[in-house]
Coordinates of C-alpha atoms in Angstrom, one line a residue:
M135 CA -84.5 87.0 15.3
P136 CA -82.6 84.5 17.7
A137 CA -81.4 81.5 15.7
L138 CA -83.6 78.0 16.0
N139 CA -82.0 75.6 18.1
F140 CA -82.6 71.9 17.7
Q141 CA -82.3 70.3 21.2
D142 CA -85.5 72.3 22.3
N143 CA -87.9 69.8 23.3
D144 CA -85.5 67.7 22.8
A145 CA -83.0 66.0 24.7
S146 CA -82.2 62.6 23.7
L147 CA -79.3 60.9 22.6
E148 CA -80.5 60.9 19.1
S149 CA -81.0 64.3 19.0
Q150 CA -77.9 64.9 20.5
W151 CA -75.7 62.6 17.4
R152 CA -78.4 64.6 15.1
A153 CA -76.2 67.2 16.3
I154 CA -72.7 66.7 16.1
I155 CA -73.0 65.3 12.5
L156 CA -76.3 68.4 11.3
F157 CA -74.9 71.2 13.1
G158 CA -70.9 70.9 14.1
K159 CA -68.2 72.8 12.2
N160 CA -66.8 71.6 9.1
S161 CA -63.7 73.0 8.6
A162 CA -62.8 68.6 7.4
T163 CA -65.0 66.2 6.2
Y164 CA -63.0 64.2 9.4
K165 CA -66.2 64.3 11.7
F166 CA -67.7 62.2 9.1
A167 CA -65.4 59.3 8.7
F168 CA -65.0 59.0 13.0
A169 CA -68.4 59.0 13.2
K170 CA -68.9 56.5 10.9
S171 CA -66.2 54.8 12.8
L172 CA -67.9 55.6 16.3
L173 CA -70.8 53.4 14.6
E174 CA -69.0 50.0 13.8
L175 CA -67.6 50.4 17.6
I176 CA -71.4 50.0 19.0
S177 CA -72.0 46.7 17.1
L178 CA -68.4 45.7 19.4
E179 CA -69.6 46.8 22.3
K180 CA -65.5 47.9 23.6
T181 CA -65.5 49.9 26.4
T182 CA -61.8 51.0 26.3
V183 CA -60.1 51.3 22.2
S184 CA -56.8 53.1 20.7
L185 CA -56.2 55.2 18.1
Q186 CA -54.4 51.8 16.2
D187 CA -57.9 50.1 16.4
V188 CA -59.9 53.0 14.8
A189 CA -57.7 53.9 12.1
P190 CA -58.7 51.2 9.6
S191 CA -62.1 52.5 9.7
Y192 CA -61.5 55.6 10.2
V193 CA -59.4 55.7 7.1
Q194 CA -61.5 53.9 4.9
G195 CA -64.6 55.7 4.4
I196 CA -61.5 59.0 3.8
L197 CA -59.9 57.1 1.5
E198 CA -63.3 55.9 -0.5
H199 CA -64.3 60.0 -0.2
I200 CA -61.2 61.1 -1.6
K201 CA -61.4 59.0 -5.3
Q202 CA -64.3 61.3 -5.3
N203 CA -64.1 64.4 -4.4
D204 CA -60.5 65.2 -3.9
K205 CA -61.1 68.8 -1.2
Q206 CA -61.8 66.9 2.0
G207 CA -60.9 70.3 3.9
N208 CA -60.9 73.7 4.1
S209 CA -56.2 74.1 5.0
K210 CA -54.2 74.2 2.4
S211 CA -52.3 71.2 3.6
S212 CA -52.9 68.0 5.5
L213 CA -50.2 65.2 6.2
F214 CA -53.2 63.2 6.8
L215 CA -55.1 63.8 3.2
E216 CA -51.8 63.8 1.3
A217 CA -50.8 60.4 2.6
C218 CA -54.5 59.6 1.2
R219 CA -54.0 60.7 -2.2
N220 CA -50.4 58.9 -1.9
F221 CA -51.8 55.5 -0.7
N222 CA -55.0 55.6 -3.2
D223 CA -51.6 56.5 -5.7
Q224 CA -49.8 53.9 -4.9
K225 CA -46.9 55.5 -3.1
I226 CA -47.0 54.4 -0.4
D227 CA -47.9 51.0 1.7
Y228 CA -50.5 50.7 3.9
E229 CA -49.1 49.9 7.5
H230 CA -47.3 53.6 6.1
L231 CA -50.4 55.0 6.0
L232 CA -52.3 53.4 9.1
D233 CA -48.8 55.6 11.0
I234 CA -49.8 59.1 9.5
T235 CA -52.9 58.1 10.6
V236 CA -52.6 57.4 14.2
K237 CA -50.0 59.9 14.4
H238 CA -51.6 63.0 12.2
G239 CA -55.2 62.0 11.4
F240 CA -57.5 62.3 14.7
N241 CA -55.5 65.6 16.0
N242 CA -58.4 67.8 14.9
V243 CA -61.0 65.0 15.5
V244 CA -61.6 63.5 18.7
D245 CA -61.1 66.6 20.4
A246 CA -64.0 69.0 18.3
F247 CA -66.5 65.7 17.5
H248 CA -68.3 66.9 20.7
A249 CA -68.9 69.9 20.0
V250 CA -72.1 72.4 18.7
N251 CA -71.9 76.0 18.3
G252 CA -69.0 76.7 20.1
S253 CA -70.3 74.4 23.3
I254 CA -70.1 70.4 23.8
V255 CA -73.1 68.5 24.4
N256 CA -74.5 67.4 27.1
D257 CA -73.8 63.5 27.0
V258 CA -70.4 62.8 25.8
F259 CA -69.7 60.0 22.9
Y260 CA -66.1 58.7 24.9
H261 CA -63.6 60.3 26.6
K262 CA -59.5 61.3 25.7
D263 CA -57.3 59.4 27.8
Y264 CA -54.1 60.0 25.9
N265 CA -51.2 59.2 28.4
G266 CA -47.9 59.0 26.6
S267 CA -47.2 56.8 23.2
H268 CA -51.2 55.7 24.7
K269 CA -54.0 56.8 22.9
N270 CA -57.1 55.7 24.3
L271 CA -61.3 56.2 23.6
V272 CA -62.9 55.2 27.0
I273 CA -66.8 54.5 24.7
T274 CA -69.4 55.9 27.2
D275 CA -72.9 54.2 27.7
S276 CA -74.5 57.5 26.1
L277 CA -72.7 55.9 22.9
L278 CA -73.5 51.9 23.2
S279 CA -76.8 53.6 24.6
L280 CA -77.5 54.5 20.8
K281 CA -78.2 51.0 19.5
E282 CA -81.3 50.5 21.0
S283 CA -83.1 54.0 19.3
Q284 CA -85.4 52.7 16.3
Q285 CA -83.1 55.8 15.0
F286 CA -79.9 53.9 14.8
I287 CA -80.6 52.0 11.6
N288 CA -81.0 55.3 10.0
F289 CA -77.4 57.2 11.1
D290 CA -74.8 55.8 9.0
Q291 CA -77.1 56.8 6.3
E292 CA -76.9 60.1 7.3
V293 CA -74.1 60.4 8.2
D294 CA -73.0 59.2 4.5
A295 CA -75.4 61.8 3.2
R296 CA -74.2 64.9 5.1
W297 CA -70.5 63.7 3.9
N298 CA -71.9 63.4 0.7
L299 CA -73.7 67.3 0.4
V300 CA -70.5 69.4 1.9
E301 CA -68.3 68.0 0.2
T302 CA -69.6 67.9 -3.4
A303 CA -70.8 71.6 -1.8
W304 CA -66.3 72.3 -1.5
N305 CA -66.1 71.2 -5.2
L306 CA -68.1 72.4 -6.9
E307 CA -65.9 75.7 -6.2
M308 CA -69.0 77.7 -6.7
N309 CA -70.4 81.2 -5.4
P310 CA -72.3 80.7 -2.4
N311 CA -74.7 83.0 -4.0
L312 CA -75.5 80.1 -7.0
L313 CA -75.8 77.2 -4.6
E314 CA -78.6 74.8 -4.9
V315 CA -80.0 71.5 -3.9
R316 CA -82.5 70.7 -6.1
L317 CA -84.9 67.2 -6.0
D318 CA -85.1 64.8 -8.9
E319 CA -88.5 63.3 -8.3
E320 CA -87.8 60.1 -10.1
L321 CA -85.0 59.5 -8.6
N322 CA -86.0 60.8 -5.3
L323 CA -82.5 62.1 -5.3
L324 CA -81.1 65.2 -4.2
F325 CA -78.2 67.2 -7.1
F326 CA -76.6 70.3 -7.7
E327 CA -75.9 72.1 -11.6
N328 CA -72.9 74.1 -11.9
R329 CA -72.2 76.5 -14.0
I330 CA -71.8 75.1 -17.0
M331 CA -74.9 72.9 -16.0
K332 CA -73.4 69.8 -15.1
R333 CA -75.8 67.5 -13.3
K334 CA -74.1 66.3 -10.4
N335 CA -76.0 63.7 -8.1
I336 CA -75.6 64.0 -4.4
S337 CA -77.3 61.7 -2.0
S338 CA -80.9 60.1 -1.7
A339 CA -82.9 62.6 -0.9
R340 CA -84.4 60.6 2.6
D341 CA -81.0 60.2 3.9
S342 CA -80.3 64.1 3.8
L343 CA -83.6 64.7 4.9
N344 CA -84.5 62.3 7.7
G345 CA -82.1 63.9 10.1
Y346 CA -83.9 67.5 10.3
Q347 CA -87.3 66.9 11.1
K348 CA -85.0 63.1 13.6
G349 CA -85.9 60.6 12.4
K350 CA -89.9 61.1 13.1
C351 CA -92.9 61.9 10.3
F352 CA -93.1 65.4 9.8
Y353 CA -96.7 65.4 10.3
S354 CA -97.5 63.0 12.7
F355 CA -94.2 62.6 14.6
Q356 CA -94.2 58.7 14.2
D357 CA -91.0 57.3 14.0
I358 CA -89.8 56.5 10.0
S359 CA -87.0 54.9 8.0
I360 CA -84.9 55.4 5.3
K361 CA -83.8 51.4 5.0
S362 CA -84.4 50.8 1.1
G363 CA -87.0 47.6 1.6
D364 CA -87.9 48.5 5.4
E365 CA -91.6 48.3 5.0
N366 CA -91.5 51.4 7.8
L367 CA -89.6 53.3 5.2
C368 CA -91.3 57.2 3.9
A369 CA -93.0 58.8 1.3
I370 CA -91.4 62.2 0.4
D371 CA -93.8 65.0 1.0
H372 CA -94.4 68.4 -1.4
F373 CA -95.5 70.3 1.3
F374 CA -96.7 72.7 -0.8
P375 CA -99.1 70.2 -3.3
H376 CA -97.2 69.1 -6.5
V377 CA -99.8 69.9 -8.3
H378 CA -99.7 73.8 -8.1
K379 CA -96.0 73.8 -9.5
I380 CA -97.8 76.1 -12.4
Q381 CA -99.4 79.0 -9.9
L382 CA -96.4 78.6 -7.6
N383 CA -93.8 78.6 -10.5
D384 CA -95.4 82.0 -11.1
N385 CA -95.4 83.2 -7.8
G386 CA -92.1 82.5 -7.6
A387 CA -91.8 79.0 -5.9
N388 CA -90.1 75.7 -7.3
V389 CA -92.4 73.4 -5.8
N390 CA -89.3 70.6 -5.4
G391 CA -86.9 73.3 -4.3
I392 CA -86.2 71.4 -1.1
W393 CA -87.9 74.2 1.0
N394 CA -90.8 72.5 0.4
L395 CA -89.7 68.8 0.8
V396 CA -90.5 66.6 3.6
L397 CA -91.1 63.3 5.3
A398 CA -94.0 62.0 5.6
D399 CA -95.1 58.1 7.1
K400 CA -96.2 56.6 4.1
N401 CA -100.4 56.5 5.4
I402 CA -100.5 60.1 7.0
N403 CA -98.2 60.8 2.7
N404 CA -101.4 58.5 1.5
D405 CA -104.3 60.4 3.4
K406 CA -102.5 64.2 2.9
R407 CA -102.5 63.7 -1.5
A408 CA -102.8 67.1 -2.5
K409 CA -104.6 68.6 0.2
V410 CA -102.6 71.7 1.6
P411 CA -102.3 71.5 6.0
E412 CA -103.3 73.5 8.0
I413 CA -101.2 76.8 9.1
K414 CA -100.0 75.2 12.2
Y415 CA -98.4 72.9 9.3
L416 CA -97.1 76.3 8.0
E417 CA -94.8 76.8 11.4
R418 CA -93.5 74.0 11.9
L419 CA -92.1 74.1 8.2
Y420 CA -90.4 77.2 8.7
K421 CA -88.7 76.0 12.3
R422 CA -87.8 73.6 9.4
N423 CA -85.7 74.9 7.5
E424 CA -84.3 77.5 9.5
F425 CA -82.3 73.6 11.2
Y426 CA -81.1 73.6 7.6
I427 CA -79.7 77.5 7.2
A428 CA -78.6 76.3 10.9
S429 CA -76.5 73.5 9.1
K430 CA -74.9 75.8 7.2
H431 CA -72.9 74.3 3.5
P432 CA -75.1 73.5 1.3
L433 CA -78.2 73.3 2.9
R434 CA -78.1 77.2 4.2
E435 CA -77.3 79.1 0.6
T436 CA -80.4 76.6 -1.4
I437 CA -82.4 78.1 1.8
I438 CA -81.1 81.5 0.8
N439 CA -81.7 81.3 -2.4
Q440 CA -84.8 79.6 -2.5
S441 CA -86.6 81.8 0.4
G442 CA -85.6 84.6 1.2
K443 CA -82.3 86.0 2.3
T444 CA -83.7 87.0 6.3
Q445 CA -85.8 85.5 8.4
A446 CA -88.4 87.5 7.7
E447 CA -88.0 87.2 4.5
R448 CA -88.1 83.7 4.7
K449 CA -91.9 83.7 6.3
R450 CA -93.4 86.3 4.6
F451 CA -92.2 83.7 1.2
L452 CA -93.4 80.8 2.9
Q453 CA -96.9 82.2 3.9
K454 CA -97.0 83.3 0.0
Q455 CA -97.3 80.1 -0.8
Y456 CA -99.7 78.8 1.8
D457 CA -102.4 81.4 1.3
L458 CA -102.4 81.2 -3.2
S459 CA -102.1 76.7 -2.5
V460 CA -105.2 77.9 0.0
N461 CA -107.0 79.7 -2.7
L462 CA -106.7 77.0 -4.8
A463 CA -107.8 73.8 -2.5
I464 CA -110.5 75.0 -0.6
Q465 CA -109.5 72.2 1.7
K466 CA -107.3 72.1 4.8
W467 CA -105.9 68.8 5.2
T468 CA -104.8 67.4 9.4
P469 CA -103.4 63.6 10.2
N470 CA -105.5 61.8 11.7
I471 CA -102.5 61.0 14.8
E472 CA -100.1 63.2 15.9
L473 CA -97.4 62.4 18.7
Q474 CA -95.8 64.4 21.1
P475 CA -94.4 67.6 18.3
L476 CA -90.0 67.2 18.7
F477 CA -90.1 70.4 16.5

């Protein structure tokens, strides 16, 4: 069966941005640091910037992350990452670090940023303008227009969440067959346990899941927020109700597995409570979970380990849980509002 395309029925700039963050190649975490720098440039409303201008914010993200998780790339050696380590160890000064950042830190990320699954997104967010020693980025209207999106306030947290997931999985150095992201219900945090059962918190569940739903309520497709304290802050919903935890567990399913967690508008969530959604939402859950598969490390491994190795197995897994939950709940539920579906 073919892989599902995240941008089907949705060619928006927001969707293209999220495709880069969630599905672009992760041979290093430079993409995430670069994305955060681009988001900062939006607020400055500049149309042309040099790599020297971008270097301070770009390297700052790497410096902070490398303190927590040393592995920030798959390459055996990197002059740029080594310079970051040396700066954190006070072996080189800041000017020297910035010089190395401009010379080596952008070598792969500027050209590769817009690539998703071997193709370039339709609307690029900058053009490269290198002329001799002058290396500039020409910011496009596509990047500046992101600020007009209701989802703009969520992007920075989504980048951080994706960065945390990738680097944590790399630094755990676990067999992919053992990787499993889980939910701490009390803290609303996603976490791993390593081979000696030592827990490693990763990121907010809301921040990590929001991009895969395109910033929309899973059931109603209304805009949602992941900003703490925001009036529109979304709820984390168990698609299959938590009240059926024991029965689903006996059926081979962990209700707190990431396969069963969706984000919902708080009013929609209050209405749903412990009801089982109509069957059409099961297909949507399957699609959303396949987006995790496409985003690879570590969500790909988590979904495969939790729900099956093949698309056919994962469909059977979901249907099995659905049949059980419907028998337990009797009633089915549908939201009182539903906008045009985007996946």
